[in-house]
Coordinates of C-alpha atoms in Angstrom, one line a residue:
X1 CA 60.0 35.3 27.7
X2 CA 59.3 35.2 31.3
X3 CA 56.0 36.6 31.1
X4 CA 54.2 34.0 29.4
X5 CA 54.2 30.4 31.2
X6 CA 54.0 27.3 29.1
X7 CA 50.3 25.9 30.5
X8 CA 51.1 22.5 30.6
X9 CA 53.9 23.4 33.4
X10 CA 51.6 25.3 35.0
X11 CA 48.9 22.1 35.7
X12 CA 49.9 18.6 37.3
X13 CA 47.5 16.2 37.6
X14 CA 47.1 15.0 41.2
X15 CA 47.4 11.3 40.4
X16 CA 50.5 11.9 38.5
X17 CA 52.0 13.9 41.2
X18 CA 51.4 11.4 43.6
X19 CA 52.7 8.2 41.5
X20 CA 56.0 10.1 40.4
X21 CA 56.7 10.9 44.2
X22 CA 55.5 7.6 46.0
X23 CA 57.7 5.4 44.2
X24 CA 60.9 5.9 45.7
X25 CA 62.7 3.0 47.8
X26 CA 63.1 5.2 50.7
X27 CA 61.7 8.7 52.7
X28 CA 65.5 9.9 52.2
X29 CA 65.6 9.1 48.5
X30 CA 62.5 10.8 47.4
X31 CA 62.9 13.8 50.3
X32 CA 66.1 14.3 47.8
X33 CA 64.1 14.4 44.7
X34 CA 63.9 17.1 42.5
X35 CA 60.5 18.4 41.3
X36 CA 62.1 21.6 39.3
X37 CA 61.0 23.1 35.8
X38 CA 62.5 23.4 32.2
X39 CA 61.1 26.5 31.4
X40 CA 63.8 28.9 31.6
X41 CA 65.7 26.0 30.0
X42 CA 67.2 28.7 27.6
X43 CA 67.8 31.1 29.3
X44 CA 71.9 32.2 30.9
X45 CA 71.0 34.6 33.5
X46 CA 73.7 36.5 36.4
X47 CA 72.2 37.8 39.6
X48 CA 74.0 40.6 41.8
X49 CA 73.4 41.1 45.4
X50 CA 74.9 41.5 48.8
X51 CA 78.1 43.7 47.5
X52 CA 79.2 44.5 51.1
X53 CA 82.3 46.5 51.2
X54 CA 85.6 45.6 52.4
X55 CA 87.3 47.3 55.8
X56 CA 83.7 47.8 57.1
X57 CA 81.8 44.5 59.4
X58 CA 78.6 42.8 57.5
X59 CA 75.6 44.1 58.9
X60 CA 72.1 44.0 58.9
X61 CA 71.7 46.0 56.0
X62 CA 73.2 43.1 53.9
X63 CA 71.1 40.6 55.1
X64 CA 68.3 42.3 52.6
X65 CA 69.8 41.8 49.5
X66 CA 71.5 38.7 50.0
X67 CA 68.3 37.0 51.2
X68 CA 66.5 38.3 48.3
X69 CA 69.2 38.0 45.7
X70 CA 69.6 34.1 46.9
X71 CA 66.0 33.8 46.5
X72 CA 65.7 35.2 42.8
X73 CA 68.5 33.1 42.0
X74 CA 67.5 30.3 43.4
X75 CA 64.0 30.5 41.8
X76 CA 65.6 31.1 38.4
X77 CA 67.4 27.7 38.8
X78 CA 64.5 26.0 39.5
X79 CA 62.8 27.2 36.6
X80 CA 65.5 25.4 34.5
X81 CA 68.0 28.6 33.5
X82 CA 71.6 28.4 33.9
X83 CA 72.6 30.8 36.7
X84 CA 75.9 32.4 38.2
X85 CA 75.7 34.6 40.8
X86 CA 77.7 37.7 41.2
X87 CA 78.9 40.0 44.1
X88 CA 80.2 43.8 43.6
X89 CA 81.9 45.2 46.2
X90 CA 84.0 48.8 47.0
X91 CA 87.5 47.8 47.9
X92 CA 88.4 51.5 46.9
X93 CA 87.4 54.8 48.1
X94 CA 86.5 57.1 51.4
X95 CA 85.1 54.4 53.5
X96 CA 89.0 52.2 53.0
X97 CA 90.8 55.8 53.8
X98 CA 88.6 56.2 56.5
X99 CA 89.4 52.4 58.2
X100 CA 93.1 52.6 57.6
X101 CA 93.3 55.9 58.9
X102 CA 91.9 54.6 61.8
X103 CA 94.0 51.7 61.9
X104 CA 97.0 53.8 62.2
X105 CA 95.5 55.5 64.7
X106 CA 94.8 52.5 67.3
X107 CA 97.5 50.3 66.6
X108 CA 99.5 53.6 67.5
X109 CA 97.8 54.0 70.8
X110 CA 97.8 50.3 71.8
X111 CA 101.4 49.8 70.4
X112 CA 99.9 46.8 67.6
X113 CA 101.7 45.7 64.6
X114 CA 100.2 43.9 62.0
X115 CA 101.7 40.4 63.4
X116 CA 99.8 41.1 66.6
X117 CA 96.4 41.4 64.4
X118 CA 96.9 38.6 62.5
X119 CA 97.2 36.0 65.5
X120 CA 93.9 37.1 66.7
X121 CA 90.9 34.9 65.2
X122 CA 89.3 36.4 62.3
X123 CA 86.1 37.9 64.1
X124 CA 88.3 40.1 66.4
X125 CA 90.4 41.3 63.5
X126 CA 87.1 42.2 62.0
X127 CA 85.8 43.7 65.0
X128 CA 89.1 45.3 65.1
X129 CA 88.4 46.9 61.2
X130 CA 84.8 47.6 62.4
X131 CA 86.8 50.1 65.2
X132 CA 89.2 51.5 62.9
X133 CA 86.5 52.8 60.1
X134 CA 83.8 54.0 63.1
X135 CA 87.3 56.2 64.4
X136 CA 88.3 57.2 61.2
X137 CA 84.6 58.1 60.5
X138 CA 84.0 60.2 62.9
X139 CA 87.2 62.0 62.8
X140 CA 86.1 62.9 58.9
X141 CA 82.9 63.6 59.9
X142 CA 83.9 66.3 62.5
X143 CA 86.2 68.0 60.1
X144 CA 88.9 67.8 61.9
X145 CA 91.2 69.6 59.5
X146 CA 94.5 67.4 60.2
X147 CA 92.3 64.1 59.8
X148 CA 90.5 65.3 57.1
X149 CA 94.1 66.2 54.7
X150 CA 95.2 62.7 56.3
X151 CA 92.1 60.5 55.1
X152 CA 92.1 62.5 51.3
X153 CA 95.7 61.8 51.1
X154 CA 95.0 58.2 51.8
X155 CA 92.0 57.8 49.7
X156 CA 94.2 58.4 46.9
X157 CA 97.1 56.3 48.1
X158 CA 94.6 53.4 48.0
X159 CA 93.4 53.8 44.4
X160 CA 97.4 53.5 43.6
X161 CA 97.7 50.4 45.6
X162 CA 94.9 48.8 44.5
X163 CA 96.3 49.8 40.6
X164 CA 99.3 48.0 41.6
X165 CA 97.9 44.8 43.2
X166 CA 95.2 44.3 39.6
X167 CA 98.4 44.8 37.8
X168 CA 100.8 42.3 39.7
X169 CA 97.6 39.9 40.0
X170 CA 95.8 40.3 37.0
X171 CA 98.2 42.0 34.7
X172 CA 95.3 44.6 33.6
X173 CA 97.7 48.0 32.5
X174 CA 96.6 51.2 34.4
X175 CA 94.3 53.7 32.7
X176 CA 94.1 56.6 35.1
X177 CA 96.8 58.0 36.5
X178 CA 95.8 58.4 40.0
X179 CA 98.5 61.0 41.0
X180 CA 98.2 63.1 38.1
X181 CA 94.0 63.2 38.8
X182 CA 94.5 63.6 42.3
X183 CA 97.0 66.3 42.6
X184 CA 99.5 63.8 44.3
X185 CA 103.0 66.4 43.9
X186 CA 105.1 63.8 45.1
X187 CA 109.0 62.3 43.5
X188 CA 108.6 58.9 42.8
X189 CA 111.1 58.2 45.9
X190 CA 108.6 59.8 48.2
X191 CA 105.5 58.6 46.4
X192 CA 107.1 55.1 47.3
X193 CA 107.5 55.9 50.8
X194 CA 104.1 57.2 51.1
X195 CA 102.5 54.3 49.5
X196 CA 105.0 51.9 51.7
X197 CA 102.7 53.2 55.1
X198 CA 99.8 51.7 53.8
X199 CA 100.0 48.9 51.3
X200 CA 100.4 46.2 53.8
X201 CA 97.1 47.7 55.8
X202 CA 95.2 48.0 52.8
X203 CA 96.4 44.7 51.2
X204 CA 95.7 42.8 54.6
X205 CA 92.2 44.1 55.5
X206 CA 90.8 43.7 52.5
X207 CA 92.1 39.8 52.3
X208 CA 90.7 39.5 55.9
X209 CA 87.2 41.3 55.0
X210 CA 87.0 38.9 52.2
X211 CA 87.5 36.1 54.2
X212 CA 85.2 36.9 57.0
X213 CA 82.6 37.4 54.4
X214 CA 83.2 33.9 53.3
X215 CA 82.3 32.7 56.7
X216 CA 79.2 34.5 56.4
X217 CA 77.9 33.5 53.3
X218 CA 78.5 29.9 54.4
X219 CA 76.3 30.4 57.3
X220 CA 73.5 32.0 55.0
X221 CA 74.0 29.2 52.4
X222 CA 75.0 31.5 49.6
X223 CA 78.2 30.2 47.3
X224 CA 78.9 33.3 44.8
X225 CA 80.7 32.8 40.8
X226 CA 81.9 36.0 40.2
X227 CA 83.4 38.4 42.0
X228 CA 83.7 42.4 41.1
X229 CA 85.6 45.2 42.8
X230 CA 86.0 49.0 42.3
X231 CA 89.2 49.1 41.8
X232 CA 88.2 47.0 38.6
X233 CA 85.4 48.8 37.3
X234 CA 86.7 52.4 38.0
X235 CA 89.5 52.0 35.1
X236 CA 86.9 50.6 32.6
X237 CA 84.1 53.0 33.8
X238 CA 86.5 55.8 33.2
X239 CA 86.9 54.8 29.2
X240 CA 83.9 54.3 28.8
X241 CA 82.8 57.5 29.5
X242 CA 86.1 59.2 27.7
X243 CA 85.2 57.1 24.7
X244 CA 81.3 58.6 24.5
X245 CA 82.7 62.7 25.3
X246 CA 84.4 62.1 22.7
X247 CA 82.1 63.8 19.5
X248 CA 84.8 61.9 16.6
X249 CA 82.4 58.8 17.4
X250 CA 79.8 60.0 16.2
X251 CA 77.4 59.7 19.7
X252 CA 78.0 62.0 22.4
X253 CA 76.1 60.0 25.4
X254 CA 78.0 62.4 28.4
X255 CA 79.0 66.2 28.5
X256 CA 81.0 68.4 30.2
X257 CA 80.0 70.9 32.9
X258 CA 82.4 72.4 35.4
X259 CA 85.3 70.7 35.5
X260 CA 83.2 67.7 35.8
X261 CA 81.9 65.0 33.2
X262 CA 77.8 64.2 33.3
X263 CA 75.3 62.6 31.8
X264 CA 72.2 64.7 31.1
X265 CA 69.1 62.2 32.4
X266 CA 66.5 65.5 32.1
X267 CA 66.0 64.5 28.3
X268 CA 64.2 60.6 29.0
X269 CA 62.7 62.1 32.2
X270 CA 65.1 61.5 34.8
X271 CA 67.7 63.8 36.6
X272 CA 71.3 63.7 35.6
X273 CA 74.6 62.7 37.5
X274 CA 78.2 63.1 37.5
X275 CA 80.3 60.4 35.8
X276 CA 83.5 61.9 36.0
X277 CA 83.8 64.1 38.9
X278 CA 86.1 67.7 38.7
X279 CA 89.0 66.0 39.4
X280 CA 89.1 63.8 36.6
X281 CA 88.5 60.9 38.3
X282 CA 85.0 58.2 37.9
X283 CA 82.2 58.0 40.4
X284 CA 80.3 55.3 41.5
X285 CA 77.8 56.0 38.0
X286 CA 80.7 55.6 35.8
X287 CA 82.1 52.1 37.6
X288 CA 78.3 50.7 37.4
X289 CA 78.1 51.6 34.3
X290 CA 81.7 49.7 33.1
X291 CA 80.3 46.8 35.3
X292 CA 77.6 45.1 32.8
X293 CA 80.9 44.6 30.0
X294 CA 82.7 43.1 32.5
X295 CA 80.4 40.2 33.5
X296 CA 79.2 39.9 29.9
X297 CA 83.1 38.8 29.4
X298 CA 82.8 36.7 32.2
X299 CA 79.3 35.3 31.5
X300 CA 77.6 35.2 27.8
X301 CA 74.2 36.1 29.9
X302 CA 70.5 36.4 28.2
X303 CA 69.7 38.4 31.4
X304 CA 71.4 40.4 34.8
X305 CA 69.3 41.3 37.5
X306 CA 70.8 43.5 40.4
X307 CA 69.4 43.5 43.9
X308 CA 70.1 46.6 45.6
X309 CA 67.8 49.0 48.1
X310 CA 64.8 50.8 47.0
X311 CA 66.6 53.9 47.6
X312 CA 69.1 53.2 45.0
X313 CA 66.0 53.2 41.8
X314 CA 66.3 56.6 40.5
X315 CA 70.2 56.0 40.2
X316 CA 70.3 52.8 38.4
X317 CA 67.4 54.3 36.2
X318 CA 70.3 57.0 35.0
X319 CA 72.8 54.7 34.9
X320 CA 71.0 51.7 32.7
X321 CA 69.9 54.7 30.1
X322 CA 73.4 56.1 29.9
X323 CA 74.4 52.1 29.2
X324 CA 71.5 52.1 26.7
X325 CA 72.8 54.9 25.0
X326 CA 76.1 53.1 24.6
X327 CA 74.9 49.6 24.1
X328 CA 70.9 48.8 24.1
X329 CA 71.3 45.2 23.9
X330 CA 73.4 45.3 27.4
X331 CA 70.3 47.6 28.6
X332 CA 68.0 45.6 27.4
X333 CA 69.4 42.6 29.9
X334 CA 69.7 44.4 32.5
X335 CA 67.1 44.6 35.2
X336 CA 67.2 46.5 38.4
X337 CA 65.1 44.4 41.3
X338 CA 64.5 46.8 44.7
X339 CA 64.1 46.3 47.9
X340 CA 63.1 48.3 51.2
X341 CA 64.9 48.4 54.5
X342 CA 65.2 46.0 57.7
X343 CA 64.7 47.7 60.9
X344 CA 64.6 46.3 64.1
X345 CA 61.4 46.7 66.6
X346 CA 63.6 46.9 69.7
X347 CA 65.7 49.2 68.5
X348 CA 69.6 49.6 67.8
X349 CA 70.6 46.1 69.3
X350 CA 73.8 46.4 71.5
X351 CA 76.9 46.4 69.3
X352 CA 80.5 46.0 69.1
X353 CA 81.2 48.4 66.3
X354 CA 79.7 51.5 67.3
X355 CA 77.0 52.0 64.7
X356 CA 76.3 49.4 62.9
X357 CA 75.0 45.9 64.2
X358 CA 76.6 42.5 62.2
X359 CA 74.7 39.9 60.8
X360 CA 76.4 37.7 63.2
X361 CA 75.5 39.1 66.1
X362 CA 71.8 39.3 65.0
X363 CA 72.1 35.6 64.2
X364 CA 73.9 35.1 67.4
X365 CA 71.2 36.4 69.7
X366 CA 68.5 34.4 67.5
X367 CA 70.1 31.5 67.7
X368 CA 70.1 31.7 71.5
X369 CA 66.4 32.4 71.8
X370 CA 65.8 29.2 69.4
X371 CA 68.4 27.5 72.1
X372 CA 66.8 28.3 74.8
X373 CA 63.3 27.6 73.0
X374 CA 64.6 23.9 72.2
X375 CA 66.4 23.0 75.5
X376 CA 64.0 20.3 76.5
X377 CA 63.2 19.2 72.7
X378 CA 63.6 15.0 73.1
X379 CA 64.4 15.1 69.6
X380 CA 67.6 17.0 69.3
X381 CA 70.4 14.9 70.8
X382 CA 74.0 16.5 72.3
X383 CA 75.3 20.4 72.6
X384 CA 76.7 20.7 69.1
X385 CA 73.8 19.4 67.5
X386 CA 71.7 21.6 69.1
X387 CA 73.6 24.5 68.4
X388 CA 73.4 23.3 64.7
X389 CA 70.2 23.2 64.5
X390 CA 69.4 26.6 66.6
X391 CA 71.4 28.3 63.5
X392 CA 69.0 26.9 61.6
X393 CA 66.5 28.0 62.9
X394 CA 67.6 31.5 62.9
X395 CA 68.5 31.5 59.2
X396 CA 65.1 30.4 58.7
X397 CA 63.2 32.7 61.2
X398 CA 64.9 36.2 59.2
X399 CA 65.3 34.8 55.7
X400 CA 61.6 34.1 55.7
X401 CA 61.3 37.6 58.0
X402 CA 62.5 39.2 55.0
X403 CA 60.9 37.6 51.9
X404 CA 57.4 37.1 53.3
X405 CA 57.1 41.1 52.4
X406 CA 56.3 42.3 49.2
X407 CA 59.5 43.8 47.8
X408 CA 59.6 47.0 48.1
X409 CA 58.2 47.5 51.8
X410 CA 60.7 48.0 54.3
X411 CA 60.5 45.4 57.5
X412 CA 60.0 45.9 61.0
X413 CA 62.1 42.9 62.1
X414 CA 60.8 41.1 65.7
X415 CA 63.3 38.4 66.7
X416 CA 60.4 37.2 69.2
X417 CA 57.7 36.3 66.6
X418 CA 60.3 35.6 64.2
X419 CA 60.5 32.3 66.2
X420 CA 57.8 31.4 67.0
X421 CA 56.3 27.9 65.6
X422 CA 52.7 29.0 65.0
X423 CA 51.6 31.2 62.8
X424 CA 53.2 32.8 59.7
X425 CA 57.1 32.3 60.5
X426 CA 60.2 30.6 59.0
X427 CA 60.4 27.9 62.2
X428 CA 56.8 27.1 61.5
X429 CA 57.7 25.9 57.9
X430 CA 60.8 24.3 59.0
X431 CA 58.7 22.8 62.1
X432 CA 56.2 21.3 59.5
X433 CA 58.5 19.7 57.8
X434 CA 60.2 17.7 60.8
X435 CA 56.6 16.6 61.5
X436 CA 56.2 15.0 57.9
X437 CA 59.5 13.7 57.7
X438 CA 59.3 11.6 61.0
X439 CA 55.8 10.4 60.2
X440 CA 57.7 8.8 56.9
X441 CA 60.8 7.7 59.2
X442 CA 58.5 5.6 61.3
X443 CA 56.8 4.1 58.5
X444 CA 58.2 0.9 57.4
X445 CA 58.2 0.2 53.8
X446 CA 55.2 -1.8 52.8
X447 CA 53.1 1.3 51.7
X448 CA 55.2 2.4 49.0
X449 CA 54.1 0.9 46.0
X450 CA 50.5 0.9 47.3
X451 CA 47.8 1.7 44.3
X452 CA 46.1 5.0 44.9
X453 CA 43.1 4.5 42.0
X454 CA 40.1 2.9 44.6
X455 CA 41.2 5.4 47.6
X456 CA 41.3 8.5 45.3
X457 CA 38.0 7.5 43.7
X458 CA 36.0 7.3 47.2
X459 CA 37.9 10.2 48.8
X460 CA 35.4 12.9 49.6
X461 CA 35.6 16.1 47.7
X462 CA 35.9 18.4 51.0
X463 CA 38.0 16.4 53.3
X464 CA 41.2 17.4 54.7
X465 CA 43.0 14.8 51.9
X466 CA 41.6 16.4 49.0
X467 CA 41.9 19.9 50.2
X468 CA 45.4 19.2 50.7
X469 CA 46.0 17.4 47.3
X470 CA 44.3 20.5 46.0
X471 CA 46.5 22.9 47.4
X472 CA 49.7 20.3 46.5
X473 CA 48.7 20.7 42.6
X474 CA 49.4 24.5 42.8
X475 CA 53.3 24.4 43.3
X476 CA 54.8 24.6 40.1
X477 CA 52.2 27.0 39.2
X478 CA 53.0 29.4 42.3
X479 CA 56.8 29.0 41.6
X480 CA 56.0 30.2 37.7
X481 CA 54.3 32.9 38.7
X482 CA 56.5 34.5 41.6
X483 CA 59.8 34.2 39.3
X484 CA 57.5 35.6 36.6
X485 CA 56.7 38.6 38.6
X486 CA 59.8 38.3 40.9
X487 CA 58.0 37.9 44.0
X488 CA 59.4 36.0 46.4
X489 CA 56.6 36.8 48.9
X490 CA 54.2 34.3 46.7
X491 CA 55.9 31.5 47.8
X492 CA 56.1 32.1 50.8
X493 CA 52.2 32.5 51.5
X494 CA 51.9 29.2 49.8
X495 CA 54.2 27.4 51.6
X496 CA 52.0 28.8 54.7
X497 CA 49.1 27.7 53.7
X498 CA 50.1 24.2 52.4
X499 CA 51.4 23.8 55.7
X500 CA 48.9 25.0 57.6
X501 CA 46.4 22.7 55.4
X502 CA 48.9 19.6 56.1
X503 CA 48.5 19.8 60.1
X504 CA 44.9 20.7 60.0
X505 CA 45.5 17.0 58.1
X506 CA 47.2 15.6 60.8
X507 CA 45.3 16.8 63.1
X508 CA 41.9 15.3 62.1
X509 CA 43.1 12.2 60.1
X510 CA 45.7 9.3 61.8
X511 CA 48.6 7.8 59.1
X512 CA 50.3 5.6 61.4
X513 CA 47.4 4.6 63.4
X514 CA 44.9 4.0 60.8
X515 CA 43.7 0.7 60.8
X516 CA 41.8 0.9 57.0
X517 CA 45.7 0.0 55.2
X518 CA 44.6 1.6 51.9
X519 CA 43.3 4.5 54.0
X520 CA 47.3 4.2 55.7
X521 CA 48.8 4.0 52.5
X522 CA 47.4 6.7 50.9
X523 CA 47.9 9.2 53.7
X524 CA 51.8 8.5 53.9
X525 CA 52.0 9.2 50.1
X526 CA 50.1 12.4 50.8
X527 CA 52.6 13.3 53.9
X528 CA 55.1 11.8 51.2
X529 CA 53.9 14.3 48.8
X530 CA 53.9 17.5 51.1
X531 CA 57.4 16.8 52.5
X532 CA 58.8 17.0 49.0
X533 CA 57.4 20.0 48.2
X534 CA 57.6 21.9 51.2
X535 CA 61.4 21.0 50.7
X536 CA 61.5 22.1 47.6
X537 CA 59.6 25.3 48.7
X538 CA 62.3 26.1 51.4
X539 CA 65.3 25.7 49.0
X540 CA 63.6 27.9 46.9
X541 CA 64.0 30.1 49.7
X542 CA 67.0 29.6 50.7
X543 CA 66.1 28.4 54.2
X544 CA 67.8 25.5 55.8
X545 CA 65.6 22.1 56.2
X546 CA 65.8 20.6 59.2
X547 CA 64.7 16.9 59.9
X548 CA 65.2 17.7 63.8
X549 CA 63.8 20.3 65.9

């Protein structure tokens, strides 16, 4: 159903689109109007993306799927479907053994209890984590052989606490027995003690990694419905895949090999993968695949789409035909979209977790080159609002760094041409519109109900109005096209262009200084016109509008 556009959304008739969007009382009322589509009307659809993982800092590497999976969504919505947005993350497994090994480690050595972290604001306790899993890391990664029994011990600690915590929280009944599958020979007195050195870590840095993630996904304007964790899907991943060993059902989807539980992807053309591993326990193929019943429970959807990296196709190809095997109407919804990497031209930026650089610092160091790029700007009034406005900026400059790409290709981020205001950038956009919006705010109000028939009769076919009304009548059609195709890029070289055609506009024809008033009043309901949709446009994409720059 998204293939096929309905042709009389994909047309507006210029007239029309300038009558509906000149007759508001005021520039702030129509720059708030909607001009969005019914034609996914029908249609329920839940997008996953970001899924960082708890204990470890928000980097870069996020910043990929969350732009893209805000922009999918957000295109969807303006289409007219229904849309809830979901967010998977691994609050279980090698990477949370790793960090609280490591926090055992450095609170040792600098004599910390968990009161001392929590007075410290939530960044450092982050920063702290960040530490903790780099340590614990390494330690694995060197094998040494006392860290290496520690962090295996621990790993399968966690999966117990995290057990307990879905069972005191959500009252869901354990299905594996994590001490059994893991070999755990302790007495129940001395599993307790065991699992009474780490349940406050565990049980604290995940709440504090799911906080700070809050405060990052308010600063890249993403607000998520669901969220998904490990913990969760492991149990119902694991009887899924019992259920279809299992040869009384009739269907035997997975098979035995080793010790070990796989699904056989050679037979459709693919390669095949472990499910349950050798000690009985479910991999990350098994939790994806328990993953789709869950949010079906949570979300009656016509479609799912998950944003992840590129690298990750060949998996979710194996997992989606193992699900279609079980359920082909749950396949059948669920779409895979890819994306390549973001790397950084100048290299591994300096960081304060060792190996990884987090979003806010990147968005830091942007924000001060738009500071220090705006420090004379007359427009932009005291400290705070500047700094405001800077973030802004930088949100814009490597949302629109990211999307501008086809999806697929990987991106060679530059934070110096990622700002600049000529040119094909996200500040260039944004700067476009803070042009259009104060020509309207100096405007008065006597052009607003102005007719347009004699003006739009004599306008010449190849001036810069009529080129621009030209290009203005393609929106709805571009927005069609790139949810169609899922192609974020489209809108963003047509947003370009529309605003490059609106200042080669301003540049060769007055609005405020035209003394021919019909001339006047048509070209502030063309300025009108453009500022609506370039808004429009920029939501789309998930980039902040700014009316000051």
């Amino acid at each position: 159903d998204l293939h096929y556009p309905l042709r009389r959304q994909r047309q507006m008739c210029i007239r029309d689109r300038l009558n509906i969007i000149g007759n508001k009382s005021t520039p702030y009322e129509i720059l708030d109007s909607p001009l969005k589509l019914d034609y996914l009307k029908d249609k329920k659809i839940i997008v996953e993306y970001t899924d960082p993982n708890p204990f470890k800092i928000f980097h870069i590497g996020h910043l990929m799927p969350n732009a893209v999976g805000e922009c999918v969504a957000r295109m969807f919505e303006f289409c007219g479907a229904q849309v809830k947005r979901a967010n998977y993350q691994g609050d279980v497994g090698m990477h949370v053994a790793k960090s609280i090994w490591g926090m055992q480690k450095k609170m040792k050595e600098e004599n910390l209890v968990l009161a001392d972290l929590e007075k410290l604001p939530l960044t450092e306790r982050m920063l702290f984590l960040g530490k903790c899993y780099v340590l614990g890391a390494k330690a694995y990664k060197d094998e040494y052989e006392v860290a290496l029994q520690e962090i295996q011990e621990i790993n399968g600690l966690i999966y117990i606490i995290a057990q307990e915590m879905l069972q005191k929280q959500e009252g869901r009944e354990p299905v594996i027995d994590y001490k059994e599958k893991l070999g755990l020979n302790y007495s129940q007195e001395s599993l307790e003690l065991k699992l009474g050195l780490y349940r406050d870590l565990y049980l604290m840095g995940r709440a504090w990694s799911l906080e700070y993630f809050e405060q990052v996904y308010s600063l890249l304007g993403t607000k998520f419905d669901f969220y998904y964790f490990e913990s969760m899907t492991a149990e119902y991943g694991y009887q899924l895949v019992m259920e279809y060993l299992n040869p009384e059902i009739g269907q035997s989807v997975f098979e035995k090999d080793n010790g070990a539980i796989i699904f056989k992807g050679e037979s459709a053309g693919l390669h095949t993968r472990v499910f349950i591993n050798s000690k009985g326990l479910p991999t990350y193929e098994a939790k994806d695949l328990g993953l789709p019943f869950l949010k079906e429970k949570d979300y009656d959807y016509t479609d799912s789409y998950i944003v992840t990296a590129s690298e990750q196709s060949a998996y979710f190809q194996v997992v989606l035909k193992a699900l279609e095997r079980i359920n082909p109407v749950l396949a059948e919804k669920t779409h895979h979209i890819s994306h390549g990497m973001l790397n950084l031209t100048t290299g591994k930026m300096s960081s304060r977790t060792g190996d990884v650089i987090s979003v806010e610092e990147l968005l830091d160091q942007v924000s001060v080159m738009a500071l220090e790029k705006m420090k004379d700007s007359p427009l932009v009034g005291g400290v705070e609002e500047k700094q405001k406005v800077a973030q802004g900026v930088a949100v814009g400059a490597l949302k629109y760094a990211i999307l501008r790409q086809k999806l697929g290709k990987d991106i060679a981020y530059d934070r110096e041409k990622s700002l600049q205001l000529v040119g094909d950038t996200g500040p260039y956009l944004q700067y476009s519109y803070v042009r259009a919006f104060s020509v309207l705010e100096k405007s008065g109000e006597d052009w607003k109900n102005a007719s347009l028939d004699d003006i739009l009769g004599d306008m010449p076919e190849d001036s810069e109005e009529m080129l621009l009304l030209r290009r203005l009548a393609h929106f709805h059609e571009v927005v069609l096209k790139a949810t169609t195709e899922i192609s974020p890029s489209d809108i963003c070289t047509y947003l370009h262009t529309l605003a490059s055609q609106f200042n080669s506009f301003y540049a060769s024809s007055p609005v405020l200084n035209e003394p021919d008033i019909a001339k006047r009043n048509f070209r502030l309901k063309l300025t009108q016109s453009f500022a609506v949709v370039l808004k429009s446009g920029l939501e789309i994409l998930g980039i902040p509008v700014l009316q000051r720059m």
